Short mmCIF file of C-alpha atoms in Angstrom, two decimals:
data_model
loop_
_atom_site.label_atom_id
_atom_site.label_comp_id
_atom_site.label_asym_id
_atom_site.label_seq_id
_atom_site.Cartn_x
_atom_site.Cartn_y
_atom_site.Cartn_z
CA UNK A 1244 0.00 0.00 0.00
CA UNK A 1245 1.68 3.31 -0.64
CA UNK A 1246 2.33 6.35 1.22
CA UNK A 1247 -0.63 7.94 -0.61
CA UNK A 1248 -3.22 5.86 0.46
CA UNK A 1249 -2.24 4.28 3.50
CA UNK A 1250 -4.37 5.25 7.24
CA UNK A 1251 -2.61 7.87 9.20
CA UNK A 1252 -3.53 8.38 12.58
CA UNK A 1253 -7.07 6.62 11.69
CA UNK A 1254 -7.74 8.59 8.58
CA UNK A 1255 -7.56 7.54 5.01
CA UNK A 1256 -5.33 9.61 2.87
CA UNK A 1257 -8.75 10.28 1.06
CA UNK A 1258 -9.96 12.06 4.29
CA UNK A 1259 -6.88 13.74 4.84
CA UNK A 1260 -7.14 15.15 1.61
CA UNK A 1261 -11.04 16.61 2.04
CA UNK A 1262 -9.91 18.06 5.49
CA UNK A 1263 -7.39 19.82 4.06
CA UNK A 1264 -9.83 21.35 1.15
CA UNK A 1265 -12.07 22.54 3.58
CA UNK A 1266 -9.48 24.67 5.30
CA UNK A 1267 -8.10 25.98 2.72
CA UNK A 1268 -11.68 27.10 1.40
CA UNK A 1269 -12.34 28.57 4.73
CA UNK A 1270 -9.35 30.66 4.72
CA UNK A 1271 -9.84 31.40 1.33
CA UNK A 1272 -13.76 32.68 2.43
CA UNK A 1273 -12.14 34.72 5.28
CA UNK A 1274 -9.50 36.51 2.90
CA UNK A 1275 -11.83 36.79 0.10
CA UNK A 1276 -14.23 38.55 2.36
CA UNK A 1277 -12.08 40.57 4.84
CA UNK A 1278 -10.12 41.82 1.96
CA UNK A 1279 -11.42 41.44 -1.16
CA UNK A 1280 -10.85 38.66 -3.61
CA UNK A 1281 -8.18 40.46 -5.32
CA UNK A 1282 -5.88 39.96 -2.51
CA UNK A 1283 -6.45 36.39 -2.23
CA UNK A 1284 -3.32 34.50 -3.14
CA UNK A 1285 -2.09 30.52 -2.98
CA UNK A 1286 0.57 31.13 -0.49
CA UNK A 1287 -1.74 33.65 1.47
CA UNK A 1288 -4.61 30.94 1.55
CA UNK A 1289 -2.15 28.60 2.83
CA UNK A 1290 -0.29 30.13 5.09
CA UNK A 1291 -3.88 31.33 6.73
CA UNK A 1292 -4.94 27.53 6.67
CA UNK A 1293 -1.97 26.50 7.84
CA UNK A 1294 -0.51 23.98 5.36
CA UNK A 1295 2.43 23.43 2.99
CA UNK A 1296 1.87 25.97 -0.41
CA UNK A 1297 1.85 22.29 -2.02
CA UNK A 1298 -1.56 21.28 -0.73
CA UNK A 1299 -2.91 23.91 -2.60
CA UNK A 1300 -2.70 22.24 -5.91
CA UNK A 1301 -4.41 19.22 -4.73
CA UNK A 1302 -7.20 20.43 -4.40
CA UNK A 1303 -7.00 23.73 -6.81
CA UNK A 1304 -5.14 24.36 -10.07
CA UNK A 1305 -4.90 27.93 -9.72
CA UNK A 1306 -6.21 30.45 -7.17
CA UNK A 1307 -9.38 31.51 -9.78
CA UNK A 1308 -10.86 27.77 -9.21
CA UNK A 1309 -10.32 28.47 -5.40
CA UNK A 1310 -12.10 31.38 -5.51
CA UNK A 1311 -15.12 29.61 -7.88
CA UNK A 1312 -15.03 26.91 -5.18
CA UNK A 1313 -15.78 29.22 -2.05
CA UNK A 1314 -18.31 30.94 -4.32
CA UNK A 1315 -19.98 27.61 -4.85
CA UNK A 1316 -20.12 26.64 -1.59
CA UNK A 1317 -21.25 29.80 -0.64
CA UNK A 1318 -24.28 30.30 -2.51
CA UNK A 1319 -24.86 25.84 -2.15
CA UNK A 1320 -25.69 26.80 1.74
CA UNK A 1321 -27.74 29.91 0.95
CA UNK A 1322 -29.91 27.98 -1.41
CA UNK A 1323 -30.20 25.57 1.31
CA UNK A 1324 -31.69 27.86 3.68
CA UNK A 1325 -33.96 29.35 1.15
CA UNK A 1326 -35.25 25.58 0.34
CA UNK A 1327 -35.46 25.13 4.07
CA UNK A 1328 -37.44 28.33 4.96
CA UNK A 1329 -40.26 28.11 2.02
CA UNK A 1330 -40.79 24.45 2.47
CA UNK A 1331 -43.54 24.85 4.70
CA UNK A 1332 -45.66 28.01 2.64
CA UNK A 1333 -48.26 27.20 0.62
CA UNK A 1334 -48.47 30.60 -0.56
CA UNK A 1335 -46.39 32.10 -3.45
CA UNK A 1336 -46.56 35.32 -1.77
CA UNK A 1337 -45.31 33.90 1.63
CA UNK A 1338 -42.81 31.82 -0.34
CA UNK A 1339 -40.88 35.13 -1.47
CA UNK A 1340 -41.70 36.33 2.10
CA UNK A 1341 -39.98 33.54 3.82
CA UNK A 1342 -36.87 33.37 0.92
CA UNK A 1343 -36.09 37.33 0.97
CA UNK A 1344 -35.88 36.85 4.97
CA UNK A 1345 -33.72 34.27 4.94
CA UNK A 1346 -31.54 36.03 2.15
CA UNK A 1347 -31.12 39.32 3.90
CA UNK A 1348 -30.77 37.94 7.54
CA UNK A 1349 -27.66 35.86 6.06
CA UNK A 1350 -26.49 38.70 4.13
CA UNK A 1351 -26.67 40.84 7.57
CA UNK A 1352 -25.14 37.80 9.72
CA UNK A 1353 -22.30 38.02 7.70
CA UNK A 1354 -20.96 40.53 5.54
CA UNK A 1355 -18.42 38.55 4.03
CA UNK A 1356 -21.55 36.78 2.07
CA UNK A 1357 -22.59 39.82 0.57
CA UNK A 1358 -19.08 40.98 -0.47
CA UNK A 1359 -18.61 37.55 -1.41
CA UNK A 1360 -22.06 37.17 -4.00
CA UNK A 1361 -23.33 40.51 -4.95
CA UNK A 1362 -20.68 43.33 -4.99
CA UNK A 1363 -17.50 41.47 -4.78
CA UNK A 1364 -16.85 39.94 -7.82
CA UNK A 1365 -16.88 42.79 -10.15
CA UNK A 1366 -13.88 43.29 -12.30
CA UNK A 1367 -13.01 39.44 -12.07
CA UNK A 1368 -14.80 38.10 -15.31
CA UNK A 1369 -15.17 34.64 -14.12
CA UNK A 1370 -16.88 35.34 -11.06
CA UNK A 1371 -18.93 38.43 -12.74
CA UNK A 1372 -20.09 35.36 -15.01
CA UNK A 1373 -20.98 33.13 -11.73
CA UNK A 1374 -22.51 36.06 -10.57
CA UNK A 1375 -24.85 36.31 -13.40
CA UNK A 1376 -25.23 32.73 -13.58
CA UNK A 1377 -26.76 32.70 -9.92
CA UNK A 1378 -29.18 35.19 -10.70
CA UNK A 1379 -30.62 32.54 -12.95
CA UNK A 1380 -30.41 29.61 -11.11
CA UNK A 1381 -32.77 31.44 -8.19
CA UNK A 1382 -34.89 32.64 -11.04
CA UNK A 1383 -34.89 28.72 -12.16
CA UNK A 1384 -35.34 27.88 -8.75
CA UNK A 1385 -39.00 30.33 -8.36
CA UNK A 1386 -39.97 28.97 -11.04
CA UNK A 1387 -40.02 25.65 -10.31
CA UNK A 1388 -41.44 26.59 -6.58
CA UNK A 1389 -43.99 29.34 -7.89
CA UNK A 1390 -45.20 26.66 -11.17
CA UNK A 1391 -46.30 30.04 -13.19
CA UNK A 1392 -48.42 29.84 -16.37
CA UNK A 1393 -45.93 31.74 -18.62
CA UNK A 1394 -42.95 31.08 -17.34
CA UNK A 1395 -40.68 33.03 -19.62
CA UNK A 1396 -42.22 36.13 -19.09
CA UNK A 1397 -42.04 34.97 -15.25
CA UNK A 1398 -38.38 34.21 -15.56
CA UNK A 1399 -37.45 37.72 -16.87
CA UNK A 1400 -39.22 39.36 -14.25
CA UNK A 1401 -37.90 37.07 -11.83
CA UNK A 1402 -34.30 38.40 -13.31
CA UNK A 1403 -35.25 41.96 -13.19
CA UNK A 1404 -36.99 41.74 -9.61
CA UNK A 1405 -33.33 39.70 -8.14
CA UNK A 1406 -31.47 42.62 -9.68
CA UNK A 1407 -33.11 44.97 -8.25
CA UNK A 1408 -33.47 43.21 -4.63
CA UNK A 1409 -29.05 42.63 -5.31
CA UNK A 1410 -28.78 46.01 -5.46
CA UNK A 1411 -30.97 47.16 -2.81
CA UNK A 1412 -28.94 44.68 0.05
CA UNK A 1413 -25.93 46.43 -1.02
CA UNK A 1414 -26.77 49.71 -0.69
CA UNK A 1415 -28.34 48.68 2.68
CA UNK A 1416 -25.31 47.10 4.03
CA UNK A 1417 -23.22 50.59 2.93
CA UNK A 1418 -25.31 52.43 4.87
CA UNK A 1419 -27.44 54.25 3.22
CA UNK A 1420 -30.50 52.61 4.05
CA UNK A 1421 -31.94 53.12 7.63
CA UNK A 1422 -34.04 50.11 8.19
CA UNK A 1423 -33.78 46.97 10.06
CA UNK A 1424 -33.24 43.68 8.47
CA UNK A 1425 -37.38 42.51 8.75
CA UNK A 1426 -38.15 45.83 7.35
CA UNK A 1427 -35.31 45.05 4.25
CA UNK A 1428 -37.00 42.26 3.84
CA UNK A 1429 -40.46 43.47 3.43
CA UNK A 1430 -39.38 46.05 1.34
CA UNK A 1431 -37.63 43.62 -0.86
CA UNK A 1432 -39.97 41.50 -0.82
CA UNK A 1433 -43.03 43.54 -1.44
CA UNK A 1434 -40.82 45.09 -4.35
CA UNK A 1435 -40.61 41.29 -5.54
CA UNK A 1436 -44.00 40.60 -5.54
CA UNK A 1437 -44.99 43.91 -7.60
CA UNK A 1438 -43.08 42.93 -10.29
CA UNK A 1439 -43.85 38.90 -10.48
CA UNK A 1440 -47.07 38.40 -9.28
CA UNK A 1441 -48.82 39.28 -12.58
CA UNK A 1442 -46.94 36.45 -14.31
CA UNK A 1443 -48.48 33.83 -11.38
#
């Protein structure tokens, strides 16, 4: 059995090898969102995580498909907690309700997320692309919840309502916006509805 894949200390080299992933995409969330994701670096990341530079390119060829990866995982748990939160509304109307809260509370929580998915990756065209490609998975994804007669015309308002909401967070989380996070959310949310609910 080689070096590779033989048990250390009671974990497979596979294990090994997933622990050390997940550190380095946690330190490569905290950079990316303490400092931006143009200061995010391989030997920064590792350094921060606390491993050899040459873990890094076990997991990652470059530092762009590090960055991708915390993006991913990232918006995975968001969607998660959206899925979670309108589960149990019948409603389409409490269904955007119970998303927008759950978007804006973990945009609040933690303003690495919103650094991280809506204003942060300008000027890197990869993750400006994964940016716009989010916007239509969760248009995707109220479609599928909402089931709306037209849904093309749903899906571009769905785009144009997200956009708009996007926006609105950041500004909010600048500052210039002096309401709590329920009343973001009802604002967003109401704005939402105004736009989509003639397409349900």
């Amino acid at each position: 059995m080689g070096s590779t894949t033989r048990p250390y200390k009671g974990r497979t080299a596979e294990e090994r090898r997933t622990e050390r992933r997940g550190r380095l995409l946690a330190a490569g969330l905290e950079l990316w969102g303490d400092h931006g994701w143009a200061a995010v670096t391989m030997r920064g990341v590792c350094a921060h995580a606390g491993l050899n530079d040459r873990y890094f390119y076990e997991s990652f060829p470059d530092v762009e498909a590090l960055l991708l990866a915390v993006y991913d995982q990232a918006l995975s748990d968001l969607l998660t907690y959206v899925e979670r939160a309108i589960a149990s509304e019948p409603l389409p109307e409490e269904r955007i309700r119970a998303g927008m809260s759950v978007f804006v509370n973990a945009m609040a929580s933690d303003s690495r997320r919103a650094r991280i998915g809506l204003a942060e990756p300008a000027g890197s065209p990869a993750l400006e692309q994964r940016r716009r490609d989010t916007y239509h998975l969760f248009a995707r994804f109220a479609r599928d919840s909402l089931r709306p007669a037209d849904e093309e015309a749903f899906t571009v308002a769905m785009l144009f309502a997200l956009g708009g909401a996007g926006e609105l967070v950041i500004n909010w989380l600048g500052g210039s916006l002096a309401l709590t996070p329920d009343e973001l959310a009802e604002r967003a949310s109401e704005l939402v509805l105004s736009v989509i609910l003639p397409y349900l």
